[in-house]
Amino acid sequence: ADILFILLLLFIRSSTRVLLSVKRLAVRKPGKWTNTLYTSIASLTVAGGLCAVPFKQVENLSHDSLIRRAVSLATDSSSTFLSQTTLAFIDAITEYSKAVHTLIALQRRYLSSLEKLTPAEEDTVWQVIIGQRAEVTERRDQCRRFESAWFSAVKLCETAAEAAYTSGAEHASITVRTNIQVAQSQVDEARKLSVDAEKMLIESEVMEIERMAQYAASVENNNEQEEMPEAYLRED
């Protein structure tokens, strides 16, 4: 009986310890589940690409601070896109202008030596001119392609600047708007070169048409003069 009583006491004591442990676990459980939940959300957010920084580094920051950080990244990336497209667009305009000036020089040289060329030489020059015209067309298409990308970059920067301003990142907004103004100024300067080159090309083509018409009329007159004596002989 004594042994049974002792075993009963040991069982009751063990049961009490178990119940106390369970109670303590229940008290701590909500906190642990909360930490686990936040950790899972942070991991999911980072893995899904919705957050640019790990949760442990930003858990003490406000939503406004995180938004300003994110919008700063957006303005930086859009400014980089703008600078790259601006550089590509300006280079394309420059190469297009060079191709146009080369075509103008070839046309003028051809017109100045029109009466001195043999048929074979004239054909060779025309092949060079045709090839240069093809290059001008290719350069013009390249300009249009980069111009489209540049316009997209400007619109993206304008959207990023607006988002930065409404999010409280005024410095980032001012910076990206300044970048837009600088890019537009650089592109406008480059466009002046292409506009001037296109005007010169139009003038050169008009001159070519007039000169070719004069040359054709001159050749026709020469042919008529060569045929005149034979006509007079037939009438006699």
mmCIF file with all atom_site columns, N, CA, C and O in Angstrom, residues 50-77 163-164 167-170 172:
data_model
loop_
_atom_site.group_PDB
_atom_site.id
_atom_site.type_symbol
_atom_site.label_atom_id
_atom_site.label_alt_id
_atom_site.label_comp_id
_atom_site.label_asym_id
_atom_site.label_entity_id
_atom_site.label_seq_id
_atom_site.pdbx_PDB_ins_code
_atom_site.Cartn_x
_atom_site.Cartn_y
_atom_site.Cartn_z
_atom_site.occupancy
_atom_site.B_iso_or_equiv
_atom_site.pdbx_formal_charge
_atom_site.auth_seq_id
_atom_site.auth_comp_id
_atom_site.auth_asym_id
_atom_site.auth_atom_id
_atom_site.pdbx_PDB_model_num
ATOM 1   N N  . LEU A 1 50  ? 8.605  41.444 -54.586 1.00 0.00 ? 50  LEU A N  1
ATOM 2   C CA . LEU A 1 50  ? 7.797  42.592 -54.203 1.00 0.00 ? 50  LEU A CA 1
ATOM 3   C C  . LEU A 1 50  ? 8.504  43.514 -53.227 1.00 0.00 ? 50  LEU A C  1
ATOM 4   O O  . LEU A 1 50  ? 8.011  44.590 -52.936 1.00 0.00 ? 50  LEU A O  1
ATOM 5   N N  . CYS A 1 51  ? 9.662  43.093 -52.710 1.00 0.00 ? 51  CYS A N  1
ATOM 6   C CA . CYS A 1 51  ? 10.397 43.920 -51.765 1.00 0.00 ? 51  CYS A CA 1
ATOM 7   C C  . CYS A 1 51  ? 11.868 43.875 -52.130 1.00 0.00 ? 51  CYS A C  1
ATOM 8   O O  . CYS A 1 51  ? 12.389 42.814 -52.439 1.00 0.00 ? 51  CYS A O  1
ATOM 9   N N  . ALA A 1 52  ? 12.523 45.024 -52.095 1.00 0.00 ? 52  ALA A N  1
ATOM 10  C CA . ALA A 1 52  ? 13.907 45.096 -52.540 1.00 0.00 ? 52  ALA A CA 1
ATOM 11  C C  . ALA A 1 52  ? 14.900 44.828 -51.430 1.00 0.00 ? 52  ALA A C  1
ATOM 12  O O  . ALA A 1 52  ? 16.080 44.677 -51.679 1.00 0.00 ? 52  ALA A O  1
ATOM 13  N N  . VAL A 1 53  ? 14.436 44.779 -50.141 1.00 0.00 ? 53  VAL A N  1
ATOM 14  C CA . VAL A 1 53  ? 15.343 44.573 -49.017 1.00 0.00 ? 53  VAL A CA 1
ATOM 15  C C  . VAL A 1 53  ? 14.801 43.477 -48.124 1.00 0.00 ? 53  VAL A C  1
ATOM 16  O O  . VAL A 1 53  ? 13.596 43.293 -48.026 1.00 0.00 ? 53  VAL A O  1
ATOM 17  N N  . PRO A 1 54  ? 15.650 42.710 -47.422 1.00 0.00 ? 54  PRO A N  1
ATOM 18  C CA . PRO A 1 54  ? 15.184 41.653 -46.526 1.00 0.00 ? 54  PRO A CA 1
ATOM 19  C C  . PRO A 1 54  ? 14.341 42.219 -45.394 1.00 0.00 ? 54  PRO A C  1
ATOM 20  O O  . PRO A 1 54  ? 14.540 43.360 -44.963 1.00 0.00 ? 54  PRO A O  1
ATOM 21  N N  . PHE A 1 55  ? 13.449 41.389 -44.866 1.00 0.00 ? 55  PHE A N  1
ATOM 22  C CA . PHE A 1 55  ? 12.517 41.833 -43.832 1.00 0.00 ? 55  PHE A CA 1
ATOM 23  C C  . PHE A 1 55  ? 13.233 42.243 -42.566 1.00 0.00 ? 55  PHE A C  1
ATOM 24  O O  . PHE A 1 55  ? 12.870 43.225 -41.920 1.00 0.00 ? 55  PHE A O  1
ATOM 25  N N  . LYS A 1 56  ? 14.307 41.526 -42.182 1.00 0.00 ? 56  LYS A N  1
ATOM 26  C CA . LYS A 1 56  ? 14.997 41.825 -40.931 1.00 0.00 ? 56  LYS A CA 1
ATOM 27  C C  . LYS A 1 56  ? 15.600 43.220 -40.941 1.00 0.00 ? 56  LYS A C  1
ATOM 28  O O  . LYS A 1 56  ? 15.787 43.821 -39.890 1.00 0.00 ? 56  LYS A O  1
ATOM 29  N N  . GLN A 1 57  ? 15.930 43.749 -42.110 1.00 0.00 ? 57  GLN A N  1
ATOM 30  C CA . GLN A 1 57  ? 16.551 45.061 -42.195 1.00 0.00 ? 57  GLN A CA 1
ATOM 31  C C  . GLN A 1 57  ? 15.528 46.187 -42.200 1.00 0.00 ? 57  GLN A C  1
ATOM 32  O O  . GLN A 1 57  ? 15.879 47.333 -41.977 1.00 0.00 ? 57  GLN A O  1
ATOM 33  N N  . VAL A 1 58  ? 14.285 45.884 -42.470 1.00 0.00 ? 58  VAL A N  1
ATOM 34  C CA . VAL A 1 58  ? 13.290 46.945 -42.605 1.00 0.00 ? 58  VAL A CA 1
ATOM 35  C C  . VAL A 1 58  ? 12.131 46.790 -41.641 1.00 0.00 ? 58  VAL A C  1
ATOM 36  O O  . VAL A 1 58  ? 11.167 47.539 -41.736 1.00 0.00 ? 58  VAL A O  1
ATOM 37  N N  . GLU A 1 59  ? 12.227 45.877 -40.710 1.00 0.00 ? 59  GLU A N  1
ATOM 38  C CA . GLU A 1 59  ? 11.083 45.619 -39.846 1.00 0.00 ? 59  GLU A CA 1
ATOM 39  C C  . GLU A 1 59  ? 10.775 46.802 -38.927 1.00 0.00 ? 59  GLU A C  1
ATOM 40  O O  . GLU A 1 59  ? 9.653  46.947 -38.450 1.00 0.00 ? 59  GLU A O  1
ATOM 41  N N  . ASN A 1 60  ? 11.769 47.692 -38.709 1.00 0.00 ? 60  ASN A N  1
ATOM 42  C CA . ASN A 1 60  ? 11.552 48.850 -37.859 1.00 0.00 ? 60  ASN A CA 1
ATOM 43  C C  . ASN A 1 60  ? 11.242 50.115 -38.652 1.00 0.00 ? 60  ASN A C  1
ATOM 44  O O  . ASN A 1 60  ? 11.104 51.187 -38.071 1.00 0.00 ? 60  ASN A O  1
ATOM 45  N N  . LEU A 1 61  ? 11.189 50.029 -39.991 1.00 0.00 ? 61  LEU A N  1
ATOM 46  C CA . LEU A 1 61  ? 10.901 51.189 -40.822 1.00 0.00 ? 61  LEU A CA 1
ATOM 47  C C  . LEU A 1 61  ? 9.409  51.273 -41.119 1.00 0.00 ? 61  LEU A C  1
ATOM 48  O O  . LEU A 1 61  ? 8.707  50.272 -41.157 1.00 0.00 ? 61  LEU A O  1
ATOM 49  N N  . SER A 1 62  ? 8.960  52.511 -41.355 1.00 0.00 ? 62  SER A N  1
ATOM 50  C CA . SER A 1 62  ? 7.552  52.711 -41.673 1.00 0.00 ? 62  SER A CA 1
ATOM 51  C C  . SER A 1 62  ? 7.294  52.427 -43.140 1.00 0.00 ? 62  SER A C  1
ATOM 52  O O  . SER A 1 62  ? 8.220  52.323 -43.950 1.00 0.00 ? 62  SER A O  1
ATOM 53  N N  . HIS A 1 63  ? 6.036  52.325 -43.488 1.00 0.00 ? 63  HIS A N  1
ATOM 54  C CA . HIS A 1 63  ? 5.673  52.105 -44.887 1.00 0.00 ? 63  HIS A CA 1
ATOM 55  C C  . HIS A 1 63  ? 6.100  53.284 -45.765 1.00 0.00 ? 63  HIS A C  1
ATOM 56  O O  . HIS A 1 63  ? 6.532  53.101 -46.902 1.00 0.00 ? 63  HIS A O  1
ATOM 57  N N  . ASP A 1 64  ? 5.962  54.498 -45.225 1.00 0.00 ? 64  ASP A N  1
ATOM 58  C CA . ASP A 1 64  ? 6.377  55.675 -45.988 1.00 0.00 ? 64  ASP A CA 1
ATOM 59  C C  . ASP A 1 64  ? 7.864  55.627 -46.316 1.00 0.00 ? 64  ASP A C  1
ATOM 60  O O  . ASP A 1 64  ? 8.283  55.958 -47.438 1.00 0.00 ? 64  ASP A O  1
ATOM 61  N N  . SER A 1 65  ? 8.674  55.196 -45.335 1.00 0.00 ? 65  SER A N  1
ATOM 62  C CA . SER A 1 65  ? 10.120 55.107 -45.572 1.00 0.00 ? 65  SER A CA 1
ATOM 63  C C  . SER A 1 65  ? 10.430 54.070 -46.638 1.00 0.00 ? 65  SER A C  1
ATOM 64  O O  . SER A 1 65  ? 11.277 54.289 -47.515 1.00 0.00 ? 65  SER A O  1
ATOM 65  N N  . LEU A 1 66  ? 9.757  52.945 -46.579 1.00 0.00 ? 66  LEU A N  1
ATOM 66  C CA . LEU A 1 66  ? 9.984  51.891 -47.564 1.00 0.00 ? 66  LEU A CA 1
ATOM 67  C C  . LEU A 1 66  ? 9.549  52.342 -48.958 1.00 0.00 ? 66  LEU A C  1
ATOM 68  O O  . LEU A 1 66  ? 10.215 52.041 -49.955 1.00 0.00 ? 66  LEU A O  1
ATOM 69  N N  . ILE A 1 67  ? 8.440  53.074 -49.038 1.00 0.00 ? 67  ILE A N  1
ATOM 70  C CA . ILE A 1 67  ? 7.977  53.562 -50.333 1.00 0.00 ? 67  ILE A CA 1
ATOM 71  C C  . ILE A 1 67  ? 8.963  54.553 -50.910 1.00 0.00 ? 67  ILE A C  1
ATOM 72  O O  . ILE A 1 67  ? 9.276  54.527 -52.108 1.00 0.00 ? 67  ILE A O  1
ATOM 73  N N  . ARG A 1 68  ? 9.488  55.440 -50.069 1.00 0.00 ? 68  ARG A N  1
ATOM 74  C CA . ARG A 1 68  ? 10.472 56.414 -50.553 1.00 0.00 ? 68  ARG A CA 1
ATOM 75  C C  . ARG A 1 68  ? 11.746 55.717 -51.031 1.00 0.00 ? 68  ARG A C  1
ATOM 76  O O  . ARG A 1 68  ? 12.346 56.127 -52.032 1.00 0.00 ? 68  ARG A O  1
ATOM 77  N N  . ARG A 1 69  ? 12.150 54.665 -50.327 1.00 0.00 ? 69  ARG A N  1
ATOM 78  C CA . ARG A 1 69  ? 13.309 53.903 -50.778 1.00 0.00 ? 69  ARG A CA 1
ATOM 79  C C  . ARG A 1 69  ? 13.036 53.255 -52.137 1.00 0.00 ? 69  ARG A C  1
ATOM 80  O O  . ARG A 1 69  ? 13.877 53.286 -53.037 1.00 0.00 ? 69  ARG A O  1
ATOM 81  N N  . ALA A 1 70  ? 11.871 52.664 -52.258 1.00 0.00 ? 70  ALA A N  1
ATOM 82  C CA . ALA A 1 70  ? 11.530 51.981 -53.510 1.00 0.00 ? 70  ALA A CA 1
ATOM 83  C C  . ALA A 1 70  ? 11.435 52.966 -54.669 1.00 0.00 ? 70  ALA A C  1
ATOM 84  O O  . ALA A 1 70  ? 11.900 52.693 -55.784 1.00 0.00 ? 70  ALA A O  1
ATOM 85  N N  . VAL A 1 71  ? 10.828 54.138 -54.425 1.00 0.00 ? 71  VAL A N  1
ATOM 86  C CA . VAL A 1 71  ? 10.664 55.111 -55.499 1.00 0.00 ? 71  VAL A CA 1
ATOM 87  C C  . VAL A 1 71  ? 12.017 55.721 -55.876 1.00 0.00 ? 71  VAL A C  1
ATOM 88  O O  . VAL A 1 71  ? 12.226 56.120 -57.036 1.00 0.00 ? 71  VAL A O  1
ATOM 89  N N  . SER A 1 72  ? 12.947 55.785 -54.936 1.00 0.00 ? 72  SER A N  1
ATOM 90  C CA . SER A 1 72  ? 14.295 56.242 -55.270 1.00 0.00 ? 72  SER A CA 1
ATOM 91  C C  . SER A 1 72  ? 14.974 55.265 -56.223 1.00 0.00 ? 72  SER A C  1
ATOM 92  O O  . SER A 1 72  ? 15.671 55.675 -57.159 1.00 0.00 ? 72  SER A O  1
ATOM 93  N N  . LEU A 1 73  ? 14.767 53.974 -55.983 1.00 0.00 ? 73  LEU A N  1
ATOM 94  C CA . LEU A 1 73  ? 15.295 52.973 -56.911 1.00 0.00 ? 73  LEU A CA 1
ATOM 95  C C  . LEU A 1 73  ? 14.657 53.129 -58.289 1.00 0.00 ? 73  LEU A C  1
ATOM 96  O O  . LEU A 1 73  ? 15.331 52.983 -59.321 1.00 0.00 ? 73  LEU A O  1
ATOM 97  N N  . ALA A 1 74  ? 13.367 53.429 -58.306 1.00 0.00 ? 74  ALA A N  1
ATOM 98  C CA . ALA A 1 74  ? 12.672 53.605 -59.593 1.00 0.00 ? 74  ALA A CA 1
ATOM 99  C C  . ALA A 1 74  ? 13.217 54.809 -60.351 1.00 0.00 ? 74  ALA A C  1
ATOM 100 O O  . ALA A 1 74  ? 13.430 54.743 -61.571 1.00 0.00 ? 74  ALA A O  1
ATOM 101 N N  . THR A 1 75  ? 13.448 55.924 -59.658 1.00 0.00 ? 75  THR A N  1
ATOM 102 C CA . THR A 1 75  ? 13.981 57.111 -60.336 1.00 0.00 ? 75  THR A CA 1
ATOM 103 C C  . THR A 1 75  ? 15.413 56.873 -60.813 1.00 0.00 ? 75  THR A C  1
ATOM 104 O O  . THR A 1 75  ? 15.791 57.333 -61.890 1.00 0.00 ? 75  THR A O  1
ATOM 105 N N  . ASP A 1 76  ? 16.205 56.145 -60.020 1.00 0.00 ? 76  ASP A N  1
ATOM 106 C CA . ASP A 1 76  ? 17.583 55.856 -60.442 1.00 0.00 ? 76  ASP A CA 1
ATOM 107 C C  . ASP A 1 76  ? 17.608 54.987 -61.697 1.00 0.00 ? 76  ASP A C  1
ATOM 108 O O  . ASP A 1 76  ? 18.358 55.253 -62.640 1.00 0.00 ? 76  ASP A O  1
ATOM 109 N N  . SER A 1 77  ? 16.788 53.939 -61.700 1.00 0.00 ? 77  SER A N  1
ATOM 110 C CA . SER A 1 77  ? 16.780 53.038 -62.859 1.00 0.00 ? 77  SER A CA 1
ATOM 111 C C  . SER A 1 77  ? 16.213 53.722 -64.102 1.00 0.00 ? 77  SER A C  1
ATOM 112 O O  . SER A 1 77  ? 16.726 53.545 -65.215 1.00 0.00 ? 77  SER A O  1
ATOM 113 N N  . ALA A 1 163 ? 5.735  59.965 -59.217 1.00 0.00 ? 163 ALA A N  1
ATOM 114 C CA . ALA A 1 163 ? 5.590  59.027 -58.096 1.00 0.00 ? 163 ALA A CA 1
ATOM 115 C C  . ALA A 1 163 ? 6.483  59.432 -56.931 1.00 0.00 ? 163 ALA A C  1
ATOM 116 O O  . ALA A 1 163 ? 6.085  59.335 -55.762 1.00 0.00 ? 163 ALA A O  1
ATOM 117 N N  . ALA A 1 164 ? 7.695  59.893 -57.224 1.00 0.00 ? 164 ALA A N  1
ATOM 118 C CA . ALA A 1 164 ? 8.606  60.329 -56.167 1.00 0.00 ? 164 ALA A CA 1
ATOM 119 C C  . ALA A 1 164 ? 8.057  61.546 -55.437 1.00 0.00 ? 164 ALA A C  1
ATOM 120 O O  . ALA A 1 164 ? 8.138  61.646 -54.206 1.00 0.00 ? 164 ALA A O  1
ATOM 121 N N  . SER A 1 167 ? 5.216  60.622 -53.184 1.00 0.00 ? 167 SER A N  1
ATOM 122 C CA . SER A 1 167 ? 5.650  59.759 -52.081 1.00 0.00 ? 167 SER A CA 1
ATOM 123 C C  . SER A 1 167 ? 6.509  60.498 -51.065 1.00 0.00 ? 167 SER A C  1
ATOM 124 O O  . SER A 1 167 ? 6.921  59.906 -50.074 1.00 0.00 ? 167 SER A O  1
ATOM 125 N N  . GLY A 1 168 ? 6.800  61.758 -51.334 1.00 0.00 ? 168 GLY A N  1
ATOM 126 C CA . GLY A 1 168 ? 7.594  62.527 -50.392 1.00 0.00 ? 168 GLY A CA 1
ATOM 127 C C  . GLY A 1 168 ? 9.074  62.558 -50.697 1.00 0.00 ? 168 GLY A C  1
ATOM 128 O O  . GLY A 1 168 ? 9.837  63.210 -49.976 1.00 0.00 ? 168 GLY A O  1
ATOM 129 N N  . ALA A 1 169 ? 9.490  61.873 -51.749 1.00 0.00 ? 169 ALA A N  1
ATOM 130 C CA . ALA A 1 169 ? 10.906 61.877 -52.142 1.00 0.00 ? 169 ALA A CA 1
ATOM 131 C C  . ALA A 1 169 ? 11.128 63.028 -53.125 1.00 0.00 ? 169 ALA A C  1
ATOM 132 O O  . ALA A 1 169 ? 11.350 62.830 -54.319 1.00 0.00 ? 169 ALA A O  1
ATOM 133 N N  . GLU A 1 170 ? 11.069 64.246 -52.612 1.00 0.00 ? 170 GLU A N  1
ATOM 134 C CA . GLU A 1 170 ? 11.142 65.429 -53.469 1.00 0.00 ? 170 GLU A CA 1
ATOM 135 C C  . GLU A 1 170 ? 12.510 65.568 -54.139 1.00 0.00 ? 170 GLU A C  1
ATOM 136 O O  . GLU A 1 170 ? 12.597 65.993 -55.297 1.00 0.00 ? 170 GLU A O  1
ATOM 137 N N  . ALA A 1 172 ? 14.567 63.199 -55.096 1.00 0.00 ? 172 ALA A N  1
ATOM 138 C CA . ALA A 1 172 ? 14.624 62.255 -56.219 1.00 0.00 ? 172 ALA A CA 1
ATOM 139 C C  . ALA A 1 172 ? 13.783 62.761 -57.382 1.00 0.00 ? 172 ALA A C  1
ATOM 140 O O  . ALA A 1 172 ? 14.169 62.623 -58.552 1.00 0.00 ? 172 ALA A O  1
#
